[in-house]
Coordinates of C-alpha atoms in Angstrom, one line a residue:
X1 CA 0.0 0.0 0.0
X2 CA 1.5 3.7 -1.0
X3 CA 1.3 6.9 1.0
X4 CA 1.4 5.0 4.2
X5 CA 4.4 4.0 6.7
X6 CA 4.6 1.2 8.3
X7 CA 5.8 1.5 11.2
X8 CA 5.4 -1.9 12.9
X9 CA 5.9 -2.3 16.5
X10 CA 8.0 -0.8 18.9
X11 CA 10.5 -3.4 19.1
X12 CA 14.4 -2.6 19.7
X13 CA 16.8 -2.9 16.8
X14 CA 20.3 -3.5 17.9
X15 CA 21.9 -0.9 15.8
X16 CA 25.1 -0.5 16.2
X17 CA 26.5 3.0 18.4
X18 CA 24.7 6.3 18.0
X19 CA 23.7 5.8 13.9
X20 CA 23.2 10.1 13.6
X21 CA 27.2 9.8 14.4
X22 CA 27.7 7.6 12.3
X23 CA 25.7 9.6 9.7
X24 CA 27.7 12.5 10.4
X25 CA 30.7 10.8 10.0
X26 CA 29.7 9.9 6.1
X27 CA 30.6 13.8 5.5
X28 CA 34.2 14.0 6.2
X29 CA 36.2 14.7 3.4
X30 CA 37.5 11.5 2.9
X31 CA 34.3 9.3 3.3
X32 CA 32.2 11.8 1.0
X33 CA 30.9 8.2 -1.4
X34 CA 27.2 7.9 -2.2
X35 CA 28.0 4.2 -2.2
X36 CA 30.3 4.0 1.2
X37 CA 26.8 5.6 2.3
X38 CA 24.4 3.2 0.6
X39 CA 26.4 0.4 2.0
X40 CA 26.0 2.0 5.7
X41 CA 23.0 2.5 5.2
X42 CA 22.2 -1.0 4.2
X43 CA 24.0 -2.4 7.1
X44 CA 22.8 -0.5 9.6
X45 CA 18.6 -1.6 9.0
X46 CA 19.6 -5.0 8.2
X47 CA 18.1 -4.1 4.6
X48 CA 19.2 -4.2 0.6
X49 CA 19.6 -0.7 -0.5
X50 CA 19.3 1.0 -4.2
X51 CA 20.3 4.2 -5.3
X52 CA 18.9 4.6 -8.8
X53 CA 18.6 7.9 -11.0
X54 CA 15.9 9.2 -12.8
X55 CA 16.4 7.4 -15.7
X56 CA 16.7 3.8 -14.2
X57 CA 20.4 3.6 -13.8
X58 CA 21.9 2.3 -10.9
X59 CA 24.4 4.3 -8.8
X60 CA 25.0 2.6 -5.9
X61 CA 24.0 -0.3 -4.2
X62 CA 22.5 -3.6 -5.1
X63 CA 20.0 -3.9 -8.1
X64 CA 16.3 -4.6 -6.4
X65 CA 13.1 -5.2 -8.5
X66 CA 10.4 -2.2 -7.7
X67 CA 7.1 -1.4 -8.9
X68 CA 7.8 0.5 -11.7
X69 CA 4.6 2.6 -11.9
X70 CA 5.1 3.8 -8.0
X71 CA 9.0 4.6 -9.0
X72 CA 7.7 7.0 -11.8
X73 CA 5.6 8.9 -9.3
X74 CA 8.9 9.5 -7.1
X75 CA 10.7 10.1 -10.0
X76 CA 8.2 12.7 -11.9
X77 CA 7.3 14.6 -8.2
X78 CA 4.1 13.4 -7.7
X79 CA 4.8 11.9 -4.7
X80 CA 7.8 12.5 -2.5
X81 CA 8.1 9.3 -0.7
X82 CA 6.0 5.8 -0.3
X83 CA 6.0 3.0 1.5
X84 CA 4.9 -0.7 1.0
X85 CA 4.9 -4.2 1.9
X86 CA 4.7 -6.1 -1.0
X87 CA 5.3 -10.1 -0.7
X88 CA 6.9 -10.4 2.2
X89 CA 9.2 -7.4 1.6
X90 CA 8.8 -4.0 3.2
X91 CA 9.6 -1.2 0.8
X92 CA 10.5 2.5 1.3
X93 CA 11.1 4.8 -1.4
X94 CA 12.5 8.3 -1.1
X95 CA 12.9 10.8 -3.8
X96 CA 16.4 12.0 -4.2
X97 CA 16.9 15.7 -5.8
X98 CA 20.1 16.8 -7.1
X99 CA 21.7 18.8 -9.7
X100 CA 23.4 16.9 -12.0
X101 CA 20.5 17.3 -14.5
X102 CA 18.0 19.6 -15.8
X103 CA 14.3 18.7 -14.4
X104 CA 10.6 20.0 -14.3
X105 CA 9.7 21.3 -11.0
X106 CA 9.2 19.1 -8.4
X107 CA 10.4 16.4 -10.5
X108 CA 13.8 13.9 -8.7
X109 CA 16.8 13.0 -10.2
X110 CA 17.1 9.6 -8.0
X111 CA 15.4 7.3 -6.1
X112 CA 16.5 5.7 -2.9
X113 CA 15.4 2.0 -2.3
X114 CA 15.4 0.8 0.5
X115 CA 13.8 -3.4 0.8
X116 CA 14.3 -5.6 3.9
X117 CA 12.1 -8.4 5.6
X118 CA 11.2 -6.6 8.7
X119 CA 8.9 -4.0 8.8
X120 CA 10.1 -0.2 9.3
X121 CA 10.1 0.8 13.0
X122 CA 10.3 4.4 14.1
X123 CA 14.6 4.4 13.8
X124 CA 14.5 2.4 11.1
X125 CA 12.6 5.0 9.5
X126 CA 13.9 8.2 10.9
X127 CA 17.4 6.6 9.6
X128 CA 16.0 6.1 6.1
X129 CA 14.6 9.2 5.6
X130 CA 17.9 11.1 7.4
X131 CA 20.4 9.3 5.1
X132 CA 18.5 10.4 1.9
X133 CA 19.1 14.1 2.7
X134 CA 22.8 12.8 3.2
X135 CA 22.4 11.1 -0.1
X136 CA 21.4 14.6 -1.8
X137 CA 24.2 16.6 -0.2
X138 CA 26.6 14.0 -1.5
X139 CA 25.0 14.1 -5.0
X140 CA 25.1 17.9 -4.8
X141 CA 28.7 18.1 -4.2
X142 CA 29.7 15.5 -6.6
X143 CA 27.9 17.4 -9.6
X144 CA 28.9 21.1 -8.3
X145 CA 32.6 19.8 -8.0
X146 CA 32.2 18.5 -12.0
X147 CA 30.7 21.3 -13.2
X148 CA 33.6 23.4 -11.1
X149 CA 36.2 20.7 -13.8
X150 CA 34.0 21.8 -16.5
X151 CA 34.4 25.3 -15.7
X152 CA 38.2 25.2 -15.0
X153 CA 38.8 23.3 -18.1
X154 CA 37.1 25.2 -20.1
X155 CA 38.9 28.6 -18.9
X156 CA 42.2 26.7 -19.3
X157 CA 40.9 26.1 -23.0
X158 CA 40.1 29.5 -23.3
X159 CA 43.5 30.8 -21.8
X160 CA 44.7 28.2 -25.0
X161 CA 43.2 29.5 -27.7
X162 CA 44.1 32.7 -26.6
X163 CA 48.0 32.2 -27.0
X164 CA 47.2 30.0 -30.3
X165 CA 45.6 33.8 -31.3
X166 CA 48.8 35.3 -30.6
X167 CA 51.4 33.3 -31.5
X168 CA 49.9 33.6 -34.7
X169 CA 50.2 37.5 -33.9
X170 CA 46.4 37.8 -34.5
X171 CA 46.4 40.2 -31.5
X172 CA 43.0 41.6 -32.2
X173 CA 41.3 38.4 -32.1
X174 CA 43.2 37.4 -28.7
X175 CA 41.5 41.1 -27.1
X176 CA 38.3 40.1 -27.8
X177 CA 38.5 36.7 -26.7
X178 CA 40.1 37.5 -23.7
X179 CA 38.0 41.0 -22.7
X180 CA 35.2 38.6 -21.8
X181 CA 36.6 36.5 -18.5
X182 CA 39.6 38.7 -18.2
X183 CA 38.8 42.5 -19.0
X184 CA 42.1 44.6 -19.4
X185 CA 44.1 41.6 -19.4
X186 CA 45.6 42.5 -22.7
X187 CA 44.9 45.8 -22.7
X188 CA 48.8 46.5 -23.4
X189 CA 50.8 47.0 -26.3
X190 CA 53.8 44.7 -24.5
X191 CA 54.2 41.4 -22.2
X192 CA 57.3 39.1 -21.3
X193 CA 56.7 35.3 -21.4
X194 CA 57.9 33.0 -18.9
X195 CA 58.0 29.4 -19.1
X196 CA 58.0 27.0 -16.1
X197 CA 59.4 23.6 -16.5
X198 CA 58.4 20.9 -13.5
X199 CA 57.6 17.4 -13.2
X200 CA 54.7 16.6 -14.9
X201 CA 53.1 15.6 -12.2
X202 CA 53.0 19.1 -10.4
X203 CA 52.4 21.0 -13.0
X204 CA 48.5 21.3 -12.3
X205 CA 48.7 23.0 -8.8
X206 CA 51.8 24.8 -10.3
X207 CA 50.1 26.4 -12.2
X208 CA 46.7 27.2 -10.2
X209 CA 49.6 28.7 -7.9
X210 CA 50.6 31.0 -11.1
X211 CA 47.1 31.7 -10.8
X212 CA 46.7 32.9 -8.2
X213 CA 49.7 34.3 -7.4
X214 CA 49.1 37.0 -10.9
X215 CA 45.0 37.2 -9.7
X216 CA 44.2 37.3 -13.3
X217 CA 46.5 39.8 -14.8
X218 CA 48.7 37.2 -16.9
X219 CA 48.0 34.7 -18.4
X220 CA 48.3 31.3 -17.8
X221 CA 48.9 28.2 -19.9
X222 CA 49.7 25.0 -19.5
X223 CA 51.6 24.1 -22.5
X224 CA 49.9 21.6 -25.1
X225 CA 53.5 20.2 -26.4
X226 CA 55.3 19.8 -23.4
X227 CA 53.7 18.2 -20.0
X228 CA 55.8 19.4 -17.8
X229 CA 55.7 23.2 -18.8
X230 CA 53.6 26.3 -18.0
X231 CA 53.5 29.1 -20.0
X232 CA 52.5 32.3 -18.1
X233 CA 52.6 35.7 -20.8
X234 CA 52.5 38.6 -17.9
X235 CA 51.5 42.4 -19.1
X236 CA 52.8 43.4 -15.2
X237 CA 56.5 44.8 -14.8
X238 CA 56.8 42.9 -11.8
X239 CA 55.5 39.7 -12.1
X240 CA 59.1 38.2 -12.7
X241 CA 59.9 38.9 -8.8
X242 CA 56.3 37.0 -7.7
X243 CA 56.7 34.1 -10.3
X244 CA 60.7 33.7 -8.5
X245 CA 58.9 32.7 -5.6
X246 CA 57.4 29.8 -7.0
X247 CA 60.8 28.3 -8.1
X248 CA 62.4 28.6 -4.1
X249 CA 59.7 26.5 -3.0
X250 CA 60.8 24.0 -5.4
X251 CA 63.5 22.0 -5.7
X252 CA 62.9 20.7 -9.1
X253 CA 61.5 23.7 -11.2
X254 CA 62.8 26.3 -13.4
X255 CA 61.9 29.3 -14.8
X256 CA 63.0 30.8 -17.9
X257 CA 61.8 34.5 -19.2
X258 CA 61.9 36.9 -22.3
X259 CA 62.5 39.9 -22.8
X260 CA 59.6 42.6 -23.2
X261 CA 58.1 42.4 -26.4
X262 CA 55.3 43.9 -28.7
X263 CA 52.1 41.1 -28.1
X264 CA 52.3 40.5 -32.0
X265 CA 56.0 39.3 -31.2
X266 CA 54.4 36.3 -28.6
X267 CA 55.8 33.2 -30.4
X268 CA 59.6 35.3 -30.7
X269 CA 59.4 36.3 -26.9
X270 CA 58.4 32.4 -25.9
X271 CA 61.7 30.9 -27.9
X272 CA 63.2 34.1 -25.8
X273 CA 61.8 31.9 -22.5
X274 CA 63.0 28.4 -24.1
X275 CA 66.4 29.8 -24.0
X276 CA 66.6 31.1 -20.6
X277 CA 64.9 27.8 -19.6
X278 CA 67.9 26.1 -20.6
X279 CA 70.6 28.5 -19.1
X280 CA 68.1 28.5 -15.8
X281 CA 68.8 24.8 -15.1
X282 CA 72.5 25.4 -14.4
X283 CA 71.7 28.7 -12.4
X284 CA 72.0 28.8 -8.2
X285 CA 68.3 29.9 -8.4
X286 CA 66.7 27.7 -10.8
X287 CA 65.8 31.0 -12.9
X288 CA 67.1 33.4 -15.7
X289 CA 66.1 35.9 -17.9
X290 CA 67.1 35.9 -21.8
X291 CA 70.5 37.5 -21.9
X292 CA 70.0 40.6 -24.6
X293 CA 72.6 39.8 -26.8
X294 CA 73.8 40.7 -30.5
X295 CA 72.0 38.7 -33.6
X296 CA 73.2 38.3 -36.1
X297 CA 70.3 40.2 -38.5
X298 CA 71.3 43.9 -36.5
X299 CA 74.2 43.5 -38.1
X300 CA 73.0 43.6 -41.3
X301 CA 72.1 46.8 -43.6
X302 CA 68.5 46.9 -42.3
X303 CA 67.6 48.1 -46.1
X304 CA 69.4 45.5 -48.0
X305 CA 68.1 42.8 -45.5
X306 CA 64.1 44.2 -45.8
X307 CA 64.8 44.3 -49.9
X308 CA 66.4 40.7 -49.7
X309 CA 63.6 39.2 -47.2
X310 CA 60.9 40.7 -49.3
X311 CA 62.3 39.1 -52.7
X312 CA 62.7 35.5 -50.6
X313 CA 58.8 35.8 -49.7
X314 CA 57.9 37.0 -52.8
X315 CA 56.3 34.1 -54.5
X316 CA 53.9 34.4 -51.7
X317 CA 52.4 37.5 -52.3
X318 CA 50.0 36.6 -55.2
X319 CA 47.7 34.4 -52.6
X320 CA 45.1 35.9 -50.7
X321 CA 46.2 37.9 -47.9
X322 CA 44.7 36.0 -45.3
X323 CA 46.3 32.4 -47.4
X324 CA 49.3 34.0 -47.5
X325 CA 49.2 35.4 -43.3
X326 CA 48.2 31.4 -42.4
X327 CA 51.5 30.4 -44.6
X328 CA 53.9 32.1 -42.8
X329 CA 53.0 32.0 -39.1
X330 CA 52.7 28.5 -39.4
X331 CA 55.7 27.8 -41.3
X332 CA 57.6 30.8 -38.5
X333 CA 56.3 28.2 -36.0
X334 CA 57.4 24.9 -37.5
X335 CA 60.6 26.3 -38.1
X336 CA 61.1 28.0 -34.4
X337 CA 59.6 24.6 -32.4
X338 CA 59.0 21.5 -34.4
X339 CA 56.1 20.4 -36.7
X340 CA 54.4 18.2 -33.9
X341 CA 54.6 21.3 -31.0
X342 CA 53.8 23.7 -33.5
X343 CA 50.2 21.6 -34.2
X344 CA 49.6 21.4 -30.2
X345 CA 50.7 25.4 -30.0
X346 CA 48.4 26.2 -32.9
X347 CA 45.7 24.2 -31.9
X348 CA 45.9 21.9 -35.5
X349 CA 46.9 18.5 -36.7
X350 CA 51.1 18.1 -37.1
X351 CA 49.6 17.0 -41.1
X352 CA 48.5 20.4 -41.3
X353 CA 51.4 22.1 -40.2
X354 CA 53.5 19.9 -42.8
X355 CA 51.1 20.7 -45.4
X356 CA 51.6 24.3 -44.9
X357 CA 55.6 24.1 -44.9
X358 CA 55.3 22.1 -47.7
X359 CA 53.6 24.3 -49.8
X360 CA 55.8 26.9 -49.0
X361 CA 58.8 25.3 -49.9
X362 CA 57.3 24.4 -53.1
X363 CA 56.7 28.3 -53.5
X364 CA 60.3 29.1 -52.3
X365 CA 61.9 26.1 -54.3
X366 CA 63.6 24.6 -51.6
X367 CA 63.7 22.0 -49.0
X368 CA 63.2 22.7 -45.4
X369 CA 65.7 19.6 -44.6
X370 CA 69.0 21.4 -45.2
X371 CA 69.6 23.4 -42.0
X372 CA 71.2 26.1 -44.0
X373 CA 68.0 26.8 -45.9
X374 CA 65.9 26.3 -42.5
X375 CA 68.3 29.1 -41.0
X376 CA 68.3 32.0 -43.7
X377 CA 63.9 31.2 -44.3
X378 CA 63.8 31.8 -40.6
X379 CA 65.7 35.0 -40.8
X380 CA 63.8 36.1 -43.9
X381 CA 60.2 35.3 -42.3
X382 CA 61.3 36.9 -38.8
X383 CA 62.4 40.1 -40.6
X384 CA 59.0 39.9 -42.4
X385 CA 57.3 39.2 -39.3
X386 CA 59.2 42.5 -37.7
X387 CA 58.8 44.9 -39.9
X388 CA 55.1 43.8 -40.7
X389 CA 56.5 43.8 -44.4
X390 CA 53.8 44.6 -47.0
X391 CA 53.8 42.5 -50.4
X392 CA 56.2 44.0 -52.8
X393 CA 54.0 46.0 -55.5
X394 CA 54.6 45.1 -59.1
X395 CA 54.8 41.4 -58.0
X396 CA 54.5 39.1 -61.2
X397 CA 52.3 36.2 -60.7
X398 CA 54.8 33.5 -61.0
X399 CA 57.5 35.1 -61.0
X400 CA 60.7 33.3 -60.5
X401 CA 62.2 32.6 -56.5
X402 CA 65.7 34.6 -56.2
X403 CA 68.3 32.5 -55.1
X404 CA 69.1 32.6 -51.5
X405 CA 72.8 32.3 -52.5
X406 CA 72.3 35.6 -54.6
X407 CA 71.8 38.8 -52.4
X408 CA 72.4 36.7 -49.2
X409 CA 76.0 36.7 -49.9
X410 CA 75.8 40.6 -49.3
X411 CA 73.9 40.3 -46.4
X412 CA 77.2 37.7 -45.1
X413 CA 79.9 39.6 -46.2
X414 CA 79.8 42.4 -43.9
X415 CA 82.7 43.1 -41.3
X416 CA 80.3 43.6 -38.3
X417 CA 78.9 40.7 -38.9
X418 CA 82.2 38.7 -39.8
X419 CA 83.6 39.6 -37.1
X420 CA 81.0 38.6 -34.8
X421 CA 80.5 35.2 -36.7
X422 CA 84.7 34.3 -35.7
X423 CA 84.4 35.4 -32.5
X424 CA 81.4 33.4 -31.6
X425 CA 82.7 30.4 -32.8
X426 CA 86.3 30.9 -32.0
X427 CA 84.9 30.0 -28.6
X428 CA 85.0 26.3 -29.8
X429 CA 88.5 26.2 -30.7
X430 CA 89.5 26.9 -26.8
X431 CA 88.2 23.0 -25.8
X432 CA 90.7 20.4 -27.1
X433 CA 87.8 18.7 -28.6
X434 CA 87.7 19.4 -32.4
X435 CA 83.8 20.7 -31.4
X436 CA 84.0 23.3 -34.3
X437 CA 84.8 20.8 -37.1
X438 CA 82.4 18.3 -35.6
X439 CA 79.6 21.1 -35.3
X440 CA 79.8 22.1 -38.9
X441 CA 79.9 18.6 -40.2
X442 CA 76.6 18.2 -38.2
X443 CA 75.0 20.9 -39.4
X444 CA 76.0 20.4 -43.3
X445 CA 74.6 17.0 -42.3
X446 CA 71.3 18.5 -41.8
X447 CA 71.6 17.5 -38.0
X448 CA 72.1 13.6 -38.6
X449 CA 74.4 12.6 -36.3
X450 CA 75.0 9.3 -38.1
X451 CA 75.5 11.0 -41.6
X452 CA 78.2 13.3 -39.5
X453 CA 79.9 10.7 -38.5
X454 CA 80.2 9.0 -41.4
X455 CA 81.7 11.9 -43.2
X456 CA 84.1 12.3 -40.2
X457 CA 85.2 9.0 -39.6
X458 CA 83.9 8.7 -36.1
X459 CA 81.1 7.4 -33.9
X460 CA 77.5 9.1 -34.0
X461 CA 77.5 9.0 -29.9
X462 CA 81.0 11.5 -30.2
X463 CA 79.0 13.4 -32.5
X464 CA 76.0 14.1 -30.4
X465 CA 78.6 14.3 -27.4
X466 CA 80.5 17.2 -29.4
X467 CA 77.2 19.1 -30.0
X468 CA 76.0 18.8 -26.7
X469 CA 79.0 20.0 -25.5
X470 CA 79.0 22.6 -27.5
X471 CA 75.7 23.9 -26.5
X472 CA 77.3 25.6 -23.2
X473 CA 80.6 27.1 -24.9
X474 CA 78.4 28.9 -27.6
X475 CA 75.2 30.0 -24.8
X476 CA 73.2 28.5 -27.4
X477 CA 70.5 25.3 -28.0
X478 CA 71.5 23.6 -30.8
X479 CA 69.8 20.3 -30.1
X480 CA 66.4 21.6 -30.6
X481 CA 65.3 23.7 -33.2
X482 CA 64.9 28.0 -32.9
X483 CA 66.4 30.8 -33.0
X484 CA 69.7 29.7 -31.1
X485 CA 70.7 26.9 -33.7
X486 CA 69.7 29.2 -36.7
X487 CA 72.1 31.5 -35.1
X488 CA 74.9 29.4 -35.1
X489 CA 74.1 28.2 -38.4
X490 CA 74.7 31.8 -39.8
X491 CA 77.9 32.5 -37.9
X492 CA 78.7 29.2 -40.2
X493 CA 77.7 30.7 -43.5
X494 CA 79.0 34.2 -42.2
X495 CA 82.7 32.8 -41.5
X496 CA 83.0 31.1 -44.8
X497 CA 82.7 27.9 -42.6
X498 CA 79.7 26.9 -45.0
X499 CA 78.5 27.7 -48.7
X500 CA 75.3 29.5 -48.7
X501 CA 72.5 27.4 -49.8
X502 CA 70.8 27.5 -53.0
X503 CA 67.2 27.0 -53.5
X504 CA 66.1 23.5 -53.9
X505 CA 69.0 21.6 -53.1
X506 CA 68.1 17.9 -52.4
X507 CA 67.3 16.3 -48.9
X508 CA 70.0 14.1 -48.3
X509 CA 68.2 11.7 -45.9
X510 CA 66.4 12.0 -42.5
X511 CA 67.6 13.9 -39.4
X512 CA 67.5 13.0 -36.1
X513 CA 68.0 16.5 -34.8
X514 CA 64.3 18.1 -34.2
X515 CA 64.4 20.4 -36.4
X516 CA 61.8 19.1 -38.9
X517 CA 59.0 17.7 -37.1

């Protein structure tokens, strides 16, 4: 019979201590389980117990067979409890409302079952109905602290999408995007990027500390190509001295930063950070600051290297603007990182990136896999990037690609820059090592360590040995691709070391430097 509880007699039921205490105890933080509860429940009235949501699944407890028709009434509202003896059984149902779902008013989300042989006295019943509450606050919790994942992970998407925006330097885009959760966040024509490297395992509350520690005035990234890294792109002067603090508490973190730069300039400023990164794991303090230092293109004739950069990019110029914008950040970005980081940084598939590159070395003529070329297209597309260099006018559709070995020579023969380009790597010929002669073997190799060795007569490990070793003497990263190898690369080409490349030489076999995806 519905609607009415049966209470049975009087009689004593040996539960076990004070049951509300034991109730209470279900809400510490570490016993907070609708099913730890159902089970207490169930052993403390001698009873099977079912937890079942609106739509008949199960959630906890032991599957029991129920009168379907009565269950819908719970369910839809109509009636917020009922209890029955049905066969031998004594049955007490208890609507269950939570938010994990949309429902009409009045209407439950769960049902709790409760079935045992004896009838319901008073306790028994004052239990039942006292754990369901429980039951809802549990449920309650459990869907705010999803939606509360939801919501973080979709802010941290958010946060992504915004650096995608700029390290494609579509700064306008990143504004709007941001102005919405973040007003005035980017409301600044400058920002340094710093980049966090921990274990991967802390990187989460790592970086809710970055979050809180820059209250929403930076932001904050955690970085989709490498686990253990958090990217953190602060407007503030003086977030650098907060974002220390975060490294002296520990031990195995490092921070590395850029320089100031313009927000269209995100992707340069970040390598900036890489770099740091890398000098920051052999510093006292586990951080450092990109060391301003002279490239190689500011000693250049700025006019003769706009004119030359412009001619390299020309056969670009008759696609659409916005074809022709796509091209060359991606292909920026696949020659700074690799092909596979640049997809996770730009939010696309590592085919897509390839694509791209390829396409423009078919426009160019040339072949991404000579480190030479990789180099001086790195130079030409950053100077673009730079100078936000227009199209040339008078462009001829299909008009022939100059020859990088043509004006570039120029460019290379200047004493400033000579002179800079033996110093550098006259640094190598202090170590007893033949590092010099092995590093430009490698790099003529197209970073293949094996092909190096070959050519040298010597094992591939001394190879990668000699490189790595002379990663420190230079202040440069040549193991991964960027700015720093590129660098060296044109101190090569600058000292006479190495010819200048010519547009579509042939790729000479797979590298197992990263420098190509």
């Amino acid at each position: 019979m519905a609607g009415r509880a049966d209470e049975g007699p009087r009689t004593p039921v040996p539960y076990r201590g004070t049951w509300a205490e034991e109730l209470l105890d279900q809400l510490r933080p570490g016993a907070r389980d609708p099913r730890r509860l159902v089970a207490w429940l169930a052993r403390t009235v001698d009873a099977t117990v079912c937890l079942r949501g609106g739509d008949g699944s199960l959630l906890a407890g032991e599957p029991i067979t129920l009168d379907d028709p009565l269950v819908a009434d719970v369910v839809t509202g109509r009636i917020s409890a009922a209890a029955l003896q049905d066969a031998g059984r004594h049955v007490r149902l208890v609507a269950i409302r939570h938010p994990g779902q949309p429902q009409p008013q009045n209407a439950s989300t769960g049902v709790l079952a409760v079935v045992r042989r004896a009838p319901f006295d008073r306790d028994a019943a004052e239990i039942v109905t006292h754990t369901a509450g429980v039951v809802e606050l549990l449920l309650r919790e459990r869907a705010l602290t999803a939606a509360g994942h939801r919501l973080r992970r979709a802010t941290a998407d958010l946060r992504l999408a915004i650096l995608q925006l700029l390290m494609v330097e579509d700064t306008v885009a990143a504004r709007r995007v941001a102005a919405g959760l973040w007003p005035g966040l980017l409301d600044t024509d400058t920002a340094r990027v710093y980049v966090f490297e921990s274990l991967p395992e802390d990187r989460d509350r790592l970086a809710d500390e970055c979050l809180d520690l820059t209250d929403g005035q930076a932001l904050v990234v955690r970085c989709p190509a490498m686990d253990g890294h958090v990217i953190v792109v602060s407007p503030t002067p003086t977030a650098q001295d907060g974002l220390r603090t975060l490294v002296r508490e520990r031990p195995a973190t490092y921070l590395g930063g850029s320089l100031r730069q313009s927000l269209a300039q995100t992707a340069g400023a970040y390598g900036q950070a890489i770099s740091a990164l890398a000098v920051a794991r052999f510093s006292p303090d586990h951080t450092a600051v990109y060391a301003e230092r002279t490239h190689p293109e500011r000693l250049m004739d700025p006019a003769v290297l706009h004119a030359w950069s412009a001619d390299v990019l020309r056969p670009l110029d008759t696609l659409p603007h916005h074809t022709r914008a796509e091209l060359l950040a991606t292909t920026r970005l696949g020659l700074q990182f690799t092909a596979v980081n640049a997809a996770k940084v730009l939010g696309v598939s590592r085919n897509t990136v390839r694509a791209r590159m390829d396409r423009v070395e078919a426009l160019l003529g040339t072949d991404f896999a000579d480190l030479t070329v990789r180099a001086v297209a790195h130079l030409a597309l950053n100077t673009q990037a730079a100078h936000a260099l227009a199209p040339a006018d008078g462009a001829a559709p299909g008009a022939p690609a100059v020859r990088l070995d043509g004006r570039l020579a120029g460019l290379l023969a200047g004493p400033a820059l000579g002179t800079w380009a033996h110093d550098l790597l006259g640094r190598l010929d202090q170590d007893g090592r033949d590092l010099r002669g092995t590093l430009r073997a490698w790099i003529a190799a197209g970073g293949n360590a094996e092909r190096a060795a070959q050519d040298l007569g010597v094992h591939a490990q001394t190879v990668r040995e000699h490189v790595r070793g002379a990663e420190p003497v230079l202040e440069h990263r040549l193991l991964t691709a960027g700015t720093d190898l590129y660098e060296v690369v044109l101190a090569h080409l600058a000292a006479g070391d190495l010819a200048a490349p010519v547009l579509g030489r042939a790729n000479q076999g797979p590298s197992d430097a990263p420098v190509h995806g």
